[in-house]
XYZ file of C-alpha atoms in Angstrom:
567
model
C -25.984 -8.167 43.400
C -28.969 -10.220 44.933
C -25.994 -12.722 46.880
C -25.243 -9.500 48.905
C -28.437 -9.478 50.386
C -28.766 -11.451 53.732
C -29.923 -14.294 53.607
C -32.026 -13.980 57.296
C -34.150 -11.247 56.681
C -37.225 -12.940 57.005
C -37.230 -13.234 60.963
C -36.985 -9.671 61.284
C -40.713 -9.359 61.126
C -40.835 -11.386 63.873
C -38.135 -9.774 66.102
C -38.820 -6.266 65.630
C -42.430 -6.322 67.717
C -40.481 -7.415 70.932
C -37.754 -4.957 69.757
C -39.856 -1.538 70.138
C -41.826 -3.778 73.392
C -38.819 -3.731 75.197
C -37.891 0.003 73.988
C -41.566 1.294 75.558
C -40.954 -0.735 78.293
C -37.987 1.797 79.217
C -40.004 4.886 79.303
C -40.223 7.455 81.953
C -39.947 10.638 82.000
C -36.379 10.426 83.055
C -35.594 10.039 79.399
C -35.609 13.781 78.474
C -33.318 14.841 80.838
C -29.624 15.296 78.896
C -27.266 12.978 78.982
C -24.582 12.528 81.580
C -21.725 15.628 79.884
C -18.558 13.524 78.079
C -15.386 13.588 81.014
C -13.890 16.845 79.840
C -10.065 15.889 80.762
C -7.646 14.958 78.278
C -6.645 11.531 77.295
C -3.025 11.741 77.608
C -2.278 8.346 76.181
C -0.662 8.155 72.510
C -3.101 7.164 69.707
C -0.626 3.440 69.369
C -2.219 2.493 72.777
C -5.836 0.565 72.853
C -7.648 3.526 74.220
C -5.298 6.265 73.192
C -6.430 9.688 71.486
C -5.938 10.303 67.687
C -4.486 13.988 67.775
C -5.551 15.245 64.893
C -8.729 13.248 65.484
C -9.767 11.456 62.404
C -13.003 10.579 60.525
C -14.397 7.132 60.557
C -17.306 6.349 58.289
C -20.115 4.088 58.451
C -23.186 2.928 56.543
C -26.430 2.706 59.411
C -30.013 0.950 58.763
C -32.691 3.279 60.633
C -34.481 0.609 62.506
C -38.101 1.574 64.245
C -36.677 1.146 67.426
C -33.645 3.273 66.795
C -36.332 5.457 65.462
C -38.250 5.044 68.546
C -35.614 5.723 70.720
C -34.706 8.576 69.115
C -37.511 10.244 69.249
C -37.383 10.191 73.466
C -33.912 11.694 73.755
C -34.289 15.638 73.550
C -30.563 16.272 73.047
C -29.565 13.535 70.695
C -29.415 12.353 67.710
C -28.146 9.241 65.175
C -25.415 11.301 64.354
C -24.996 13.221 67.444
C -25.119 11.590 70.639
C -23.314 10.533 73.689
C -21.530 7.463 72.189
C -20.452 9.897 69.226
C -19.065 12.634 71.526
C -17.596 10.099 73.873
C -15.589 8.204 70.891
C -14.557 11.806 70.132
C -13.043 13.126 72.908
C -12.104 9.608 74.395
C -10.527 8.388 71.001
C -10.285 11.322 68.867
C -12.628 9.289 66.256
C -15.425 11.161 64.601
C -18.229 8.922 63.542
C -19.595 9.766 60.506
C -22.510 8.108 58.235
C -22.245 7.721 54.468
C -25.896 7.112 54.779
C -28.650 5.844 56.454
C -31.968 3.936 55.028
C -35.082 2.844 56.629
C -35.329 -0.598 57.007
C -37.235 -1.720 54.275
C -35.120 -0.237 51.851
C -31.516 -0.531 54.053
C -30.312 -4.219 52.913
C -31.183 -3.320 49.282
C -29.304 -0.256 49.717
C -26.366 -1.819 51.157
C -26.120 -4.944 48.338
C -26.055 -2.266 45.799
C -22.721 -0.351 47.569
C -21.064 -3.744 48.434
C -21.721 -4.958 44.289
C -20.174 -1.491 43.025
C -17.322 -1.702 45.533
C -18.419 1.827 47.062
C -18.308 0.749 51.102
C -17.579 3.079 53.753
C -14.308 3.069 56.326
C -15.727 0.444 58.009
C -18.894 -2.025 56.841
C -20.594 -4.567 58.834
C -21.329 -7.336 57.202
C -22.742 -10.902 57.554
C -20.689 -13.865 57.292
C -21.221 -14.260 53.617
C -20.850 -10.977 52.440
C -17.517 -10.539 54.580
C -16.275 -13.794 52.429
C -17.476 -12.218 49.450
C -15.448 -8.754 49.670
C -12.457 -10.534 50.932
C -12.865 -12.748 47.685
C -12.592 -9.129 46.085
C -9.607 -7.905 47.808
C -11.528 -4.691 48.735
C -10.580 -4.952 52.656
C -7.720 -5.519 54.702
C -6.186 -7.684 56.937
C -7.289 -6.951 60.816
C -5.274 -9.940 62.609
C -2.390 -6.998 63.695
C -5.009 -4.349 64.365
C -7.115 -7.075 66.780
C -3.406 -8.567 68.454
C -2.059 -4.785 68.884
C -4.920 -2.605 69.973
C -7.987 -4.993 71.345
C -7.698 -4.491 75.515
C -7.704 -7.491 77.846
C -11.217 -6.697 78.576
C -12.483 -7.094 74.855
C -10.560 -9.839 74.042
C -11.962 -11.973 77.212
C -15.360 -10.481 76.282
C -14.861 -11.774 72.715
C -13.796 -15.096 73.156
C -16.598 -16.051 75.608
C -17.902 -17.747 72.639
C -14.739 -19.753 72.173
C -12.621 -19.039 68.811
C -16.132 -19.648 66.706
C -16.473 -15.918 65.999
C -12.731 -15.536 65.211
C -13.083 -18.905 63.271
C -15.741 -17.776 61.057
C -14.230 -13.948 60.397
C -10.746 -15.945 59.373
C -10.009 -16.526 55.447
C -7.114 -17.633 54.431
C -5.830 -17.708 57.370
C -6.279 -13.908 57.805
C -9.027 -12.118 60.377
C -10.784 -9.640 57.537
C -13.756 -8.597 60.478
C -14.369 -7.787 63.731
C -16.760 -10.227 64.983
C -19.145 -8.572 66.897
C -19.692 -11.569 68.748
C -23.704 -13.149 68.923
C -24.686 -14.997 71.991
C -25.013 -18.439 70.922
C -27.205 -19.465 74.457
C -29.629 -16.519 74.110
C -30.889 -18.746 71.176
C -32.255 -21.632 73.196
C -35.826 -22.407 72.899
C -38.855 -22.471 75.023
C -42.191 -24.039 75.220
C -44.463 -21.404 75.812
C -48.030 -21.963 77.216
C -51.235 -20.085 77.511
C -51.564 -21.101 81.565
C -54.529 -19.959 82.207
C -56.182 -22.128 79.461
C -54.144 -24.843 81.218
C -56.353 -24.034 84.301
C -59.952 -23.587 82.523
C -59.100 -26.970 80.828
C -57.974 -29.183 83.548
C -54.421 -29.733 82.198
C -50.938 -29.494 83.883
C -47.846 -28.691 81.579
C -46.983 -30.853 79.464
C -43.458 -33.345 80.242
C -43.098 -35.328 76.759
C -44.432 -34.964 73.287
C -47.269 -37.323 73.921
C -48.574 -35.019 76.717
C -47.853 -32.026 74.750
C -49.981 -33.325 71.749
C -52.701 -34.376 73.809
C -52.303 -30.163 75.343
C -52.241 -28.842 71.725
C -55.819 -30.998 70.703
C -57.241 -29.555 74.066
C -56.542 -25.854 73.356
C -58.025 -26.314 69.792
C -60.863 -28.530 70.341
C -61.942 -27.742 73.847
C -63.167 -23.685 73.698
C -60.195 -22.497 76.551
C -61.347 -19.549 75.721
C -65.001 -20.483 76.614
C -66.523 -18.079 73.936
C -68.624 -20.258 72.490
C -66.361 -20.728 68.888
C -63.763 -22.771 67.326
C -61.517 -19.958 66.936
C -58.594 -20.972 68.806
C -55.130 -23.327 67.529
C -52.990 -25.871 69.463
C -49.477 -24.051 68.353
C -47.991 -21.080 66.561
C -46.010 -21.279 63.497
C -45.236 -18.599 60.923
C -44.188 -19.180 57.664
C -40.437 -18.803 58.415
C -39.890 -22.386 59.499
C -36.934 -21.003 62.471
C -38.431 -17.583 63.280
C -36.924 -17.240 66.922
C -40.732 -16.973 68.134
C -43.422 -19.498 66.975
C -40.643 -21.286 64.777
C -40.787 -25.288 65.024
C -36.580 -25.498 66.168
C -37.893 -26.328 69.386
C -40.854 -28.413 68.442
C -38.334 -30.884 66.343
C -36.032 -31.061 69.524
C -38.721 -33.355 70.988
C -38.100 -36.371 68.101
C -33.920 -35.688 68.805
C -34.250 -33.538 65.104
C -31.959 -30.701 64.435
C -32.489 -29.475 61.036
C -31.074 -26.101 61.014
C -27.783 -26.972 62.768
C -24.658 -29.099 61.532
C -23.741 -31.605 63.768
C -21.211 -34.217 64.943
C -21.711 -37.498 64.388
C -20.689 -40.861 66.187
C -17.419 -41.252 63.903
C -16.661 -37.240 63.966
C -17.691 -36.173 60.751
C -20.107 -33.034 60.341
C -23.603 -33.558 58.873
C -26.033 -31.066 58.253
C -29.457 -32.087 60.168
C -31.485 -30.721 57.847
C -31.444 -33.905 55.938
C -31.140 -36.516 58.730
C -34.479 -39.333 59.370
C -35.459 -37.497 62.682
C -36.637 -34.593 60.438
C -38.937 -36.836 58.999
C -40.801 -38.084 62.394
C -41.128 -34.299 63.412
C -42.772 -33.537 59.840
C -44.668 -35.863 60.612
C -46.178 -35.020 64.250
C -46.496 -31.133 62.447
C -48.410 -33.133 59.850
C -51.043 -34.037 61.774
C -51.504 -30.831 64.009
C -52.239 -29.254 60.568
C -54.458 -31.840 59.238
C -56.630 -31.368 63.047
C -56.986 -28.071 62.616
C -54.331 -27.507 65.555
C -52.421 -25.465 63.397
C -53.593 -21.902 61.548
C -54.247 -23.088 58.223
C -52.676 -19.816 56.830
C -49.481 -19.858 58.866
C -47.434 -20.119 55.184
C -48.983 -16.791 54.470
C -48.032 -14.900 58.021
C -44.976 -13.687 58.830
C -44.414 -12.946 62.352
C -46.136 -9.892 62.778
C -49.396 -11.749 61.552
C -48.688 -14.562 64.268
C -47.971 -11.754 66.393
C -51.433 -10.212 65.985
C -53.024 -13.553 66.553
C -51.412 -14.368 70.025
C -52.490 -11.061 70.975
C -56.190 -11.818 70.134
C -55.951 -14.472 71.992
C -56.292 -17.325 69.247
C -52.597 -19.441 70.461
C -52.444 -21.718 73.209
C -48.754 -22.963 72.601
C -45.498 -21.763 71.247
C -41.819 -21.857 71.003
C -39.461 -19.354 71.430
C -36.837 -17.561 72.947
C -36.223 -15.585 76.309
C -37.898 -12.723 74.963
C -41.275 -14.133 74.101
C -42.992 -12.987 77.124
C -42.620 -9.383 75.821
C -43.814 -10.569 72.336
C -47.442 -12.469 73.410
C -47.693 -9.718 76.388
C -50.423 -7.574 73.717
C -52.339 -10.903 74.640
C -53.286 -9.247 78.375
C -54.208 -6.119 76.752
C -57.452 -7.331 75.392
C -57.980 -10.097 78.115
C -55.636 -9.177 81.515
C -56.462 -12.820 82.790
C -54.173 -14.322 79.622
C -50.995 -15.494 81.550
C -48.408 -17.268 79.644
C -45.280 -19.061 81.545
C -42.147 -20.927 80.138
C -41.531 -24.773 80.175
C -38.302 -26.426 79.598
C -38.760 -28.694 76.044
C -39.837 -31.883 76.113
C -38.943 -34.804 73.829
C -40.874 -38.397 73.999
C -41.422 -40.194 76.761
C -37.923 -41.632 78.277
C -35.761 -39.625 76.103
C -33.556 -36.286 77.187
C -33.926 -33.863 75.249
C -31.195 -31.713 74.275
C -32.046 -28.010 73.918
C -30.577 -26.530 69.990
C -28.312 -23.722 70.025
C -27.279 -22.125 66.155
C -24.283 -20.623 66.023
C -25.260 -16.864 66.679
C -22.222 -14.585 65.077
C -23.112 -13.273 62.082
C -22.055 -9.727 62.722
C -18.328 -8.641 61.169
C -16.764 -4.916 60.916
C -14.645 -4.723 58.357
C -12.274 -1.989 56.909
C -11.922 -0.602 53.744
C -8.139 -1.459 52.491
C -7.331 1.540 52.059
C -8.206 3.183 54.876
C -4.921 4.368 56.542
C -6.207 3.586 60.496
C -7.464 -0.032 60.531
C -7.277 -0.053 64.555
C -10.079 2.436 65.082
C -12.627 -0.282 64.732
C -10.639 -2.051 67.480
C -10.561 0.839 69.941
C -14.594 1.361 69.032
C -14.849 -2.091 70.390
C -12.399 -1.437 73.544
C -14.307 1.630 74.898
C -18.046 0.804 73.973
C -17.269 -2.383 77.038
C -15.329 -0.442 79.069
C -17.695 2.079 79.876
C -20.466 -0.374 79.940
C -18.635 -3.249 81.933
C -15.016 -2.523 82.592
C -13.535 -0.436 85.561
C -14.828 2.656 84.354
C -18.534 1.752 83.039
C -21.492 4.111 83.794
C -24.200 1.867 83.186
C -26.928 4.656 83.963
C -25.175 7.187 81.140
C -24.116 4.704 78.632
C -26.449 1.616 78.446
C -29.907 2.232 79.891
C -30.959 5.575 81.028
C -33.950 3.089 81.388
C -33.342 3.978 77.359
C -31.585 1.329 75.670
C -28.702 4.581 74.546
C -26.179 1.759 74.139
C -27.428 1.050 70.785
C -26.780 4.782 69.794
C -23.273 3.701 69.317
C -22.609 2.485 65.816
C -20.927 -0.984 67.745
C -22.757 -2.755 70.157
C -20.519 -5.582 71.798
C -21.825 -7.319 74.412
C -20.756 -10.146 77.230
C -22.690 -13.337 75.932
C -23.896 -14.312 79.259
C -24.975 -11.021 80.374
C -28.449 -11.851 80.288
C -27.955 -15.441 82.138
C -25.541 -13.651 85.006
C -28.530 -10.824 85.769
C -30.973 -13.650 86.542
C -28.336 -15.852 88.473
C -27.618 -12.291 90.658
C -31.380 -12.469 91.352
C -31.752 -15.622 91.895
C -28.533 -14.974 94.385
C -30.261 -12.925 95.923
C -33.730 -13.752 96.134
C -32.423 -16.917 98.156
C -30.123 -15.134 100.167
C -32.994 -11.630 100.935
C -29.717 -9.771 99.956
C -30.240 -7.157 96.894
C -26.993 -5.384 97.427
C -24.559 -7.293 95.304
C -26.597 -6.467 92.467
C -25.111 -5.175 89.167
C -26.693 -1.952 87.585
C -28.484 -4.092 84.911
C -29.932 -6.656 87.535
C -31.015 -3.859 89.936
C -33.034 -2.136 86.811
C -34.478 -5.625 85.926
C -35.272 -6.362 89.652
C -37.021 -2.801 90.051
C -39.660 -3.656 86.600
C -40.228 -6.987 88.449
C -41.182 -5.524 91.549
C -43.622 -3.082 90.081
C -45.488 -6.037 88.582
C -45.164 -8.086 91.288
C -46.180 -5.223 94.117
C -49.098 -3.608 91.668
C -47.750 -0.421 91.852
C -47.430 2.144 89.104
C -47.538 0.619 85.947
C -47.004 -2.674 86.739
C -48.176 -4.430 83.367
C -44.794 -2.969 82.410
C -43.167 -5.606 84.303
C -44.756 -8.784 83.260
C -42.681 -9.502 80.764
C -39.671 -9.370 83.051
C -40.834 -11.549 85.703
C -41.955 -14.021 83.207
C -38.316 -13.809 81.731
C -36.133 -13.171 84.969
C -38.674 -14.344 87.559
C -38.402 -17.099 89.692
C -39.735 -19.417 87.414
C -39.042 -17.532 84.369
C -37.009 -18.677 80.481
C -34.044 -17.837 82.551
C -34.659 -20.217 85.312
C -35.074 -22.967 82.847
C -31.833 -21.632 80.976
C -29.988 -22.117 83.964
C -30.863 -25.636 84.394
C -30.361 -26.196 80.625
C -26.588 -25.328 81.066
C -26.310 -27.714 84.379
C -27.905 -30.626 82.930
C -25.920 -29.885 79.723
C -28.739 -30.248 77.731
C -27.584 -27.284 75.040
C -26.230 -28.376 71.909
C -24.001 -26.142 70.250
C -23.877 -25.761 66.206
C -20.803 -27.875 65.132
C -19.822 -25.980 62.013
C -18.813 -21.885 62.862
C -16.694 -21.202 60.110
C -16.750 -18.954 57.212
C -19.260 -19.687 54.449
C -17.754 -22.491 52.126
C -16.886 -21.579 48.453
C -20.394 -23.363 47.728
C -22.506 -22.100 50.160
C -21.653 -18.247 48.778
C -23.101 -19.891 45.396
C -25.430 -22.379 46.407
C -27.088 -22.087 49.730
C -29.754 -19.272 49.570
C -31.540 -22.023 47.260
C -30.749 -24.616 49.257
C -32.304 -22.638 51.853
C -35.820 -22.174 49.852
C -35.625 -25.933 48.972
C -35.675 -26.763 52.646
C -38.312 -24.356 53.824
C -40.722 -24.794 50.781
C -40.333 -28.874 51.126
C -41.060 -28.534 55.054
C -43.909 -26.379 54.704
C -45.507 -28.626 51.465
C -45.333 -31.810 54.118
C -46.770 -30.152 56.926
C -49.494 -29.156 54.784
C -50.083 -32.729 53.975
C -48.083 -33.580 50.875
C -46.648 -37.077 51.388
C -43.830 -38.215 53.846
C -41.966 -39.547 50.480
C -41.527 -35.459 49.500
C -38.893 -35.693 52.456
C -36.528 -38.484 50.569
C -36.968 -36.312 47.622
C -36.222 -33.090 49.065
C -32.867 -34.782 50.373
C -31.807 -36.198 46.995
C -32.363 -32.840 45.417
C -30.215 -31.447 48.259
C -27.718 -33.386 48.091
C -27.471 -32.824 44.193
C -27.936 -29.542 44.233
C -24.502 -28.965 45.952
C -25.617 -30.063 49.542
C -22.799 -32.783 49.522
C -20.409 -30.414 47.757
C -20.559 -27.952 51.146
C -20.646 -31.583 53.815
C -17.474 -31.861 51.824
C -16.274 -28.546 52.573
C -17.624 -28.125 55.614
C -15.387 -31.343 57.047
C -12.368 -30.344 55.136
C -12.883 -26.996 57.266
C -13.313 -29.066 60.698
C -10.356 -31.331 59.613
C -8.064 -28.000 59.242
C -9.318 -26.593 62.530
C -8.325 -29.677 63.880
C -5.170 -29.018 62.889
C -5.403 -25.417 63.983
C -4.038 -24.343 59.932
C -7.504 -21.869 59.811
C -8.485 -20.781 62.975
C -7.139 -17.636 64.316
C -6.919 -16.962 68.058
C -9.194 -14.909 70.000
């Protein structure tokens, strides 16, 4: 039962603080007015087309984890609820599908809820699933075949928005040559890292950002030996980590970018075979530099005992100089200006040694699948869930104000949540646009909402702490800013391997995983280098080169196109 479990649970403690930030950020009191009412007419198309009417309408079941920011958001809407809402109503009288929940669970007890249905075979209409589990029912033969549903019923506008990551998500929801999930496709970019700086301590201390790992050592012995916070104590650390080595905040992916190391992505190398670079020498140097941040007291000697929350809590009492991370950091150390307002953090591009590009790691980022029940007689629904939650939040129709932010984030009402990967990346370029240009009127809805947050911060008027966070994001020299450049310079790296787990890695990898992040952490803590070359034999026996073996007989078959289907 335990393999149903996901295996990335861990970095939820970390996410969910900027989660229910960016949820409070879209208060007003605008929120408890009702919703824009459902179009009343008639759909007249037949239930065969992509956004035809089921007439009867039918019943379409799902499992839901009750988040705290689904909580949160709930709890600000007068007139709605999880299972009553306007996504629900609009599938309803749009699609003639009711949306109905087997269950729900909080979310410490949702995922052990969930491995318990998917062991005993008791799923709903339609599960979503990670990218093991969706290989493991499959295995079972307990759902059915979607590659007619997707060709037949998905609209132009989904499949365009669904292959934006190229065939990856399709890749990795294909077995046996069959699509058995809707990928809800991740956004593979929105991963790229960050260096993240404490400026102001920059400015006490003397120091200007740091442009290679040399400089950005010598930044990380400052903060932690130098008082930046001029209280008097040696209280303060060079750089974050948490004890989940590749948290997406205060993980050490970005760090290990800066000695050319990848070790949480496969790659391609020079004679175009994959290797995982978990196990490659660059690892080793990076372990290394970690090494001795520990051993200097740069580094919280309790970070293997704090998850991200802890970390969290220590940014925001103003004890981090330095970390990694994604867009979104600048709402997660923003608690940091509540106790001092002076605390200003800013994002810098990575840095690698001196002379060397760096390039910038991006995971593969779809690990999201719908899949239906075999016997379930309408298989398309899922599909037509898919077509209408983008058209009314970017196709001809969309009503961005009713359906996506209200401010309220109401889009994730809906019990599908598709998305254009570059959503985020085309908001900032609009205001970028348009910054250079002094012309704000070619704005889309979500750029003119992000635009109006950074205004209040930047003008001082009404609340306009609530906007820091989005200028330090979307600003002019915000993550986004750098983003853009990493895409020009084509500096982002792109995970080589985005197929569906490997017969092995259903059996093997979750201890594969441990091995890796309980060998890393021993090192850093100043076990010898030589525990590397060990940790890599044991890998390697322990069914690492049974999955490199896999994993290429999978890239030699895609090669071939006999496994991939098309988006």
């Amino acid at each position: 039962m335990n393999s149903f479990i996901p295996a990335r649970l861990r970095p939820i403690a970390a996410v969910l603080p900027a989660i229910v930030l960016l949820t409070s950020c879209f208060h007003d009191g605008a929120a408890r007015t009702p919703p824009d009412p459902v179009p009343s007419e008639a759909v007249n198309a037949s239930s065969a087309s992509p956004l035809g009417r089921y007439d009867p309408p039918i019943v379409l079941s799902f499992v839901r984890e009750r988040s705290s920011s689904l909580q949160s958001l709930i709890d600000q809407l007068s007139y709605e609820t999880l299972e009553d809402n306007r996504w629900s109503r609009l599938y309803e009288q749009m699609l003639g599908i009711r949306i109905q929940y087997d269950w729900t669970a909080e979310s410490d007890t949702f995922y052990q809820k969930l491995g318990f249905s998917l062991a005993t075979g008791r799923i709903p209409d339609v599960v979503r699933v990670n990218g093991q589990q969706l290989r493991q029912l499959s295995n079972e033969g307990v759902l059915q075949d979607l590659t007619d549903a997707y060709d037949r019923f998905a609209t132009p506008l989904t499949k365009r928005i669904l292959s934006q990551e190229g065939t990856g998500p399709f890749d990795a929801a294909t077995i046996d040559g069959k699509l058995m999930g809707i990928p809800q496709t991740g956004s593979s970019i929105e991963g790229a890292k960050f260096l993240w700086i404490r400026t102001d301590w920059l400015d006490t201390l003397g120091l200007r950002p740091p442009s290679t790992m040399e400089e950005l050592l010598a930044v990380s012995r400052a903060f932690a030996e130098q008082d930046p916070d001029r209280n008097g104590q040696a209280d303060t650390y060079g750089l974050a980590l948490t004890q989940y080595l590749w948290d997406p905040v205060a993980g050490i992916a970005g760090f290990m970018a800066g000695y050319g190391a990848y070790p949480n992505l496969w790659l391609t190398d020079a004679s175009g075979k994959l290797k995982f670079g978990g196990i490659q020498p660059e690892v080793k140097a990076g372990l290394e530099a970690l090494q001795r941040l520990y051993r200097a007291g740069q580094i919280d000697s309790e970070f293997s005992l704090k998850d991200g929350a802890k970390v969290q809590a220590d940014a925001a009492a103003g004890k981090i100089g330095m970390l990694y991370g994604e867009q979104w950091s600048s709402f997660w150390v923003q608690p940091s200006r509540e106790k001092n307002p002076r605390a200003q953090w800013q994002a810098f591009p990575l840095v690698a040694e001196k002379g060397v590009p760096v390039r910038v790691p991006l995971p593969f980022a779809t690990n999201t699948f719908f899949a239906v029940r075999k016997d379930y007689a309408h298989p398309e629904a899922i599909v037509k869930l898919f077509n209408l939650h983008l058209e009314k939040n970017w196709g001809k129709t969309a009503n961005y104000r009713a359906y996506y932010s209200t401010p309220l984030p109401v889009w994730s009402l809906s019990p599908v949540t598709p998305a254009p990967v570059e959503k985020n990346l085309e908001a900032y370029r609009q205001l970028a646009e348009a910054r250079r240009t002094d012309n704000f009127s070619g704005l889309n809805d979500e750029a003119k909402a992000i635009r109006k947050n950074i205004d209040a911060y930047l003008s001082g008027t009404g609340n306009p702490e609530s906007g820091w966070g989005w200028e330090r994001t979307y600003g002019e020299t915000g993550a986004f800013a750098i983003l853009d450049q990493y895409q020009k310079n084509r500096q982002l790296l792109y995970e080589s391997f985005v197929g569906s787990p490997t017969a092995t890695m259903l059996e093997k990898q979750s201890v594969l995983n441990e091995l890796q992040i309980e060998a890393y952490i021993r090192i850093i803590m100043g076990h010898s280098l030589d525990e590397f070359d060990r940790f890599v034999e044991e890998w390697r026996k322990l069914g690492g080169d049974q999955i490199t073996d896999e994993v290429n007989r999978w890239a030699a078959e895609r090669a071939h196109g006999t496994n991939a289907t098309k988006p």
